Amino acid sequence: MTENSAKAEESGVIKEEVKHQFKFYITAFFITYLLSYFIPSIIFAAYIILVFFPFVLMVPTFVELFTSLESIIALLFTPLVLTLCYIIRMYVVASISKIIWNYTERGSPSKEGIIPRNIPSKTLNFYHIRSFLIKYPKNLFMKGLFPWAINWLYNFIGSNKVGKGVTIEEQFGADRFVEFGDNSYIGVNSGFSSHAVDGSFGNISYFKIKLDKNVTAGGMNCVAPGVTVGANSYLFPFAGATKFNHLKGNNYYYGVPLRKIFKKKITEYSSIPKEIIEEEQNYQADPQSFEVLKKVISENYSPNYSVEALTQAETETPQLKPHVIDDKDNFAVDFSTSSSINRISLKFLFLYLPIFLASGLLAGMFWEDMSFIASLFNMEILYICLLPVIIFATYNMFYFFCVILSKLFLIFINLIHRPKEGIFRAKKGNTDFEFWRLRTELKKLVLWISNNYPLPWIDALAFRWFGIKMNFSSHLPDAWVDAEFIKLGRKVTVGQGAVVMSSMIVGNYLIIKKVIFEDYAVIGGVSTVSPGTYVGADTVLGALSVTNYNQKLEPGWIYFGIPVIKLKPNKYAEMRRDLIVKKDVDKRIKYTTETEVNIDEDKKILVKSKNSNSEHSNKGE
Amino acid sequence: MRVGPFTAGVLLKKKYLIFHFFLIWSSLIVGFVEFWLYFRLLYFQHIAHFYIFLPIYIFFIYISVGLTSILFAKILLIITHLFHKPREGIFIRDRRDKDYRYWCIRNTIKKFPIWISHKFPIPFMDNLCFKVFGVKTNLSNSLFEGWVDTEFIELGKNVIIGKASIIQSSLILGNLLLIKKVTFEDNVSIGAHSIVVPGTYIKRNTILASNSMTTVDQVLVENFIYIGIPAHKYKPNVFQKEDLEEFIGDIKQVEELREKYEQIYVKRYDKEMSQNKENPNCVKTSETIEKNDR
């Protein structure tokens, strides 16, 4: 760290670390969390005491429960009341978030522009606060019982503008500054992110994403800030738009970075006949054109295809490398797969059940103590009022005991067999493989609970608890990160939906190798990091990129691609921030425009712009 | 992070929510009746035991609520299948289309059972969901790291689904909805962040590398490694053989590897390539030209 700041002083560029407003975050979170439980828990407790207890619980026999009118009505209404309380809670969370959101908007309104990340400013702080603020309601809605309500939430808080008939599937991005047109479909795991972190000491590009009506994205579509998508654009799965792309619309887009594709290609990729595609593009959503399209489909398409014929054709197509089994090249791991375990066995239950039952028991004892104390001092009303706090505390107790017990099990397992790096057979009976699976499953339990925990930093706690060297300043809650053989430096940012693997199953082999991220590394969204990767200090890995097995990334560079190669030096802090390069995808033109840098008025002098030094600006383009 | 089974969240008409509410309501009633049983058993005898064992009992109530919702959802699905059988094909993303409507209804019905089994920390209930909703799979398959669709999917033994991968048997493409069966044979492994689209057929011992995507109606032949967007044959999968620990190595020249990848990714590696082996410049398509211009 000292080395870095010394270097920074030499070049005259400010490189200050981002200071997170933890005080604000935690206050905002607890206000939202506890207040939101307050009203629903009072309603539910009242229902339990006034209706459920006398009419259901006090009924002595099973037959009477279903024959007496009062008890059956009370029983049938209970689920409805519980669901109602859940909906009220969702509403309260949304309302409180809206109030705090509006308050931050008054402090520093969200507007388009590049926010310098190396200079501390009010704009940057409010940006981070808003980032944190939207996370809890978003997760509550998207992963909740009514995921369809997410459209309402965005419109209510005012972070996004969502049109009618829009479907937003489960994803990590798309939480603010995005405009969705009517009748759009955003596929699963897409990253529609209006903000991109360009290096730890670089910029945050914060630009609106605008989607016109009837845009469909197949899934895993990374869309960078400042992208505008025209009406009736169809993004195939995996199509990724880079910053400030402009899509005209009425077309199909494909690839990374995305480009317009021709009808022949559409037929090749989607095996939908040409006639249907032509007709589909003229589709007007009225009864007449519906009938026409329906007729064209029934005439030109049949879903049956012969697997044998396709296999024959596929066998005949040449592969890139010659088919010589003994070629040494064949044994090289020059691709990456995944670190998922191949199967779960019932014997894992022997791990799960004791941990769950024991921590459940302990949490129950805690709750019993609380209610006992309440009844001892005749404080039932206080008990009901404090119910949210008690529920939260019991939940914490449960989590705490789960963590402790799994650690005990883990120590025990590691005593029997020490985890080590290397290449092992991924077959039943191989001790290294079996113990790797056991460790993974055991850790998954705790990581799963921490993932569902409302506060995002609990992940870091769980990781540290399992012996990973990492700092609380690092950020990895929205990513799949293996919980062993990983070293994270200071202020490492792992992007949304990224996969970081320290182990990998290739065919019948399991490869385990340590992954090291040095200080201030930034891993882009939806990128894959293979075992053995070393990421140097202040290096940026682009979105949708893949590192290769044992690949070393030098410090201070921007890497991009599959597999990643050097793109350009990481010099965002030195570059001009008021120039952006827009790209028209359909016409393949690039043009540069100027925007205002989004920073406090008194700090504008610190930022290089048109009037000051323009030496570096040419490099940036 | 566990993601597990996936159903599309398209809510075509608000009235479909009635299925969702019905499932919540009916399965929670079972939970409350069980709670009544527990209360009668313990509350009057040992009040302390009542509180101490409550979290553990809630654990079992949760399981029974989940199982009930799966059962009721299955019954509802059977009833909807009587009105309209799910079938493969191309449909129009419009509320006039019967297949699209019933696809939405099926998704809405599956939402609650999947949600409740997904919120359960032990993954076996997810597998049960898959099984009951008509995915042909082993109970021991681990399908929790990626989004896997719950109908028209057939999986063999020992299938590895990569982290954050998407296995879909239905794809929305503009105004069209494409539903087609996805089949994996034994020992297939799907890399992280890979997408398998409808109509894909992957044969035995084949690896689809990470950040790759198949195309509709693509067959991946056995014992190969596939790579690319769209996926192309890369090299034979020798990693099924015995005693390779010493031979498995890494790549030192990443730039060279990248060039190889670029050939797969950007150029059209098909008949043109095989016909003009002596002249590699022939395969310059519009895309490569565009890349050079940049």
mmCIF file of N, CA, C and O in Angstrom, chain A residues 129-161:
data_model
loop_
_atom_site.group_PDB
_atom_site.id
_atom_site.type_symbol
_atom_site.label_atom_id
_atom_site.label_comp_id
_atom_site.label_asym_id
_atom_site.label_seq_id
_atom_site.Cartn_x
_atom_site.Cartn_y
_atom_site.Cartn_z
ATOM 1 N N ILE A 129 -23.701 4.938 -1.209
ATOM 2 C CA ILE A 129 -24.836 4.761 -0.302
ATOM 3 C C ILE A 129 -26.038 4.238 -1.071
ATOM 4 O O ILE A 129 -26.705 3.306 -0.660
ATOM 5 N N ARG A 130 -26.275 4.846 -2.238
ATOM 6 C CA ARG A 130 -27.430 4.404 -3.027
ATOM 7 C C ARG A 130 -27.257 2.973 -3.513
ATOM 8 O O ARG A 130 -28.209 2.198 -3.552
ATOM 9 N N SER A 131 -26.005 2.607 -3.866
ATOM 10 C CA SER A 131 -25.722 1.237 -4.288
ATOM 11 C C SER A 131 -26.108 0.263 -3.205
ATOM 12 O O SER A 131 -26.694 -0.789 -3.461
ATOM 13 N N PHE A 132 -25.744 0.621 -1.979
ATOM 14 C CA PHE A 132 -26.036 -0.269 -0.866
ATOM 15 C C PHE A 132 -27.524 -0.293 -0.578
ATOM 16 O O PHE A 132 -28.104 -1.338 -0.312
ATOM 17 N N LEU A 133 -28.112 0.882 -0.656
ATOM 18 C CA LEU A 133 -29.502 1.056 -0.245
ATOM 19 C C LEU A 133 -30.463 0.202 -1.060
ATOM 20 O O LEU A 133 -31.375 -0.399 -0.528
ATOM 21 N N ILE A 134 -30.219 0.112 -2.370
ATOM 22 C CA ILE A 134 -31.172 -0.584 -3.234
ATOM 23 C C ILE A 134 -31.022 -2.095 -3.097
ATOM 24 O O ILE A 134 -31.922 -2.852 -3.431
ATOM 25 N N LYS A 135 -29.886 -2.529 -2.571
ATOM 26 C CA LYS A 135 -29.585 -3.966 -2.553
ATOM 27 C C LYS A 135 -30.588 -4.766 -1.719
ATOM 28 O O LYS A 135 -31.051 -5.809 -2.143
ATOM 29 N N TYR A 136 -30.880 -4.267 -0.523
ATOM 30 C CA TYR A 136 -31.724 -5.067 0.354
ATOM 31 C C TYR A 136 -33.142 -5.212 -0.190
ATOM 32 O O TYR A 136 -33.625 -6.336 -0.328
ATOM 33 N N PRO A 137 -33.834 -4.109 -0.523
ATOM 34 C CA PRO A 137 -35.171 -4.291 -1.103
ATOM 35 C C PRO A 137 -35.153 -5.111 -2.384
ATOM 36 O O PRO A 137 -36.043 -5.937 -2.614
ATOM 37 N N LYS A 138 -34.121 -4.922 -3.188
ATOM 38 C CA LYS A 138 -34.050 -5.664 -4.453
ATOM 39 C C LYS A 138 -33.969 -7.159 -4.197
ATOM 40 O O LYS A 138 -34.702 -7.951 -4.798
ATOM 41 N N ASN A 139 -33.079 -7.567 -3.287
ATOM 42 C CA ASN A 139 -32.959 -8.991 -2.981
ATOM 43 C C ASN A 139 -34.219 -9.534 -2.349
ATOM 44 O O ASN A 139 -34.631 -10.649 -2.625
ATOM 45 N N LEU A 140 -34.824 -8.714 -1.487
ATOM 46 C CA LEU A 140 -36.056 -9.153 -0.826
ATOM 47 C C LEU A 140 -37.147 -9.434 -1.846
ATOM 48 O O LEU A 140 -37.881 -10.409 -1.742
ATOM 49 N N PHE A 141 -37.237 -8.566 -2.846
ATOM 50 C CA PHE A 141 -38.297 -8.733 -3.841
ATOM 51 C C PHE A 141 -37.941 -9.818 -4.847
ATOM 52 O O PHE A 141 -38.737 -10.686 -5.146
ATOM 53 N N MET A 142 -36.728 -9.751 -5.374
ATOM 54 C CA MET A 142 -36.362 -10.639 -6.478
ATOM 55 C C MET A 142 -36.245 -12.080 -6.016
ATOM 56 O O MET A 142 -36.618 -13.003 -6.723
ATOM 57 N N LYS A 143 -35.691 -12.275 -4.824
ATOM 58 C CA LYS A 143 -35.557 -13.639 -4.326
ATOM 59 C C LYS A 143 -36.723 -14.001 -3.417
ATOM 60 O O LYS A 143 -36.695 -15.019 -2.742
ATOM 61 N N GLY A 144 -37.719 -13.162 -3.365
ATOM 62 C CA GLY A 144 -38.813 -13.371 -2.434
ATOM 63 C C GLY A 144 -39.940 -14.190 -3.017
ATOM 64 O O GLY A 144 -39.829 -14.804 -4.078
ATOM 65 N N LEU A 145 -41.057 -14.135 -2.304
ATOM 66 C CA LEU A 145 -42.208 -14.949 -2.664
ATOM 67 C C LEU A 145 -42.913 -14.408 -3.906
ATOM 68 O O LEU A 145 -43.521 -15.159 -4.644
ATOM 69 N N PHE A 146 -42.820 -13.115 -4.111
ATOM 70 C CA PHE A 146 -43.505 -12.514 -5.264
ATOM 71 C C PHE A 146 -42.487 -11.787 -6.146
ATOM 72 O O PHE A 146 -42.375 -10.569 -6.094
ATOM 73 N N PRO A 147 -41.730 -12.538 -6.942
ATOM 74 C CA PRO A 147 -40.689 -11.890 -7.741
ATOM 75 C C PRO A 147 -41.251 -10.940 -8.793
ATOM 76 O O PRO A 147 -40.537 -10.084 -9.295
ATOM 77 N N TRP A 148 -42.530 -11.063 -9.086
ATOM 78 C CA TRP A 148 -43.124 -10.176 -10.113
ATOM 79 C C TRP A 148 -43.238 -8.748 -9.609
ATOM 80 O O TRP A 148 -43.377 -7.826 -10.390
ATOM 81 N N ALA A 149 -43.196 -8.579 -8.278
ATOM 82 C CA ALA A 149 -43.385 -7.247 -7.720
ATOM 83 C C ALA A 149 -42.159 -6.356 -7.912
ATOM 84 O O ALA A 149 -42.201 -5.181 -7.569
ATOM 85 N N ILE A 150 -41.089 -6.919 -8.474
ATOM 86 C CA ILE A 150 -39.854 -6.135 -8.618
ATOM 87 C C ILE A 150 -40.076 -4.921 -9.527
ATOM 88 O O ILE A 150 -39.509 -3.858 -9.300
ATOM 89 N N ASN A 151 -40.960 -5.062 -10.541
ATOM 90 C CA ASN A 151 -41.253 -3.932 -11.426
ATOM 91 C C ASN A 151 -41.841 -2.778 -10.632
ATOM 92 O O ASN A 151 -41.474 -1.627 -10.814
ATOM 93 N N TRP A 152 -42.784 -3.142 -9.769
ATOM 94 C CA TRP A 152 -43.428 -2.124 -8.940
ATOM 95 C C TRP A 152 -42.391 -1.439 -8.047
ATOM 96 O O TRP A 152 -42.403 -0.221 -7.903
ATOM 97 N N LEU A 153 -41.490 -2.257 -7.450
ATOM 98 C CA LEU A 153 -40.488 -1.711 -6.530
ATOM 99 C C LEU A 153 -39.632 -0.649 -7.210
ATOM 100 O O LEU A 153 -39.426 0.444 -6.680
ATOM 101 N N TYR A 154 -39.144 -0.966 -8.416
ATOM 102 C CA TYR A 154 -38.271 -0.028 -9.119
ATOM 103 C C TYR A 154 -39.011 1.272 -9.418
ATOM 104 O O TYR A 154 -38.463 2.356 -9.239
ATOM 105 N N ASN A 155 -40.249 1.142 -9.865
ATOM 106 C CA ASN A 155 -41.010 2.350 -10.163
ATOM 107 C C ASN A 155 -41.328 3.133 -8.904
ATOM 108 O O ASN A 155 -41.365 4.359 -8.914
ATOM 109 N N PHE A 156 -41.560 2.420 -7.811
ATOM 110 C CA PHE A 156 -41.949 3.054 -6.554
ATOM 111 C C PHE A 156 -40.784 3.833 -5.949
ATOM 112 O O PHE A 156 -40.922 5.002 -5.592
ATOM 113 N N ILE A 157 -39.632 3.179 -5.874
ATOM 114 C CA ILE A 157 -38.460 3.873 -5.330
ATOM 115 C C ILE A 157 -37.971 4.924 -6.316
ATOM 116 O O ILE A 157 -37.448 5.959 -5.930
ATOM 117 N N GLY A 158 -38.157 4.643 -7.587
ATOM 118 C CA GLY A 158 -37.734 5.604 -8.591
ATOM 119 C C GLY A 158 -36.315 5.391 -9.058
ATOM 120 O O GLY A 158 -35.706 6.283 -9.640
ATOM 121 N N SER A 159 -35.756 4.217 -8.786
ATOM 122 C CA SER A 159 -34.390 3.964 -9.239
ATOM 123 C C SER A 159 -34.373 3.598 -10.715
ATOM 124 O O SER A 159 -33.451 3.948 -11.433
ATOM 125 N N ASN A 160 -35.390 2.883 -11.150
ATOM 126 C CA ASN A 160 -35.504 2.503 -12.563
ATOM 127 C C ASN A 160 -36.856 2.953 -13.078
ATOM 128 O O ASN A 160 -37.755 3.250 -12.303
ATOM 129 N N LYS A 161 -36.988 2.948 -14.389
ATOM 130 C CA LYS A 161 -38.297 3.187 -14.975
ATOM 131 C C LYS A 161 -38.684 1.918 -15.711
ATOM 132 O O LYS A 161 -37.995 1.509 -16.644
#
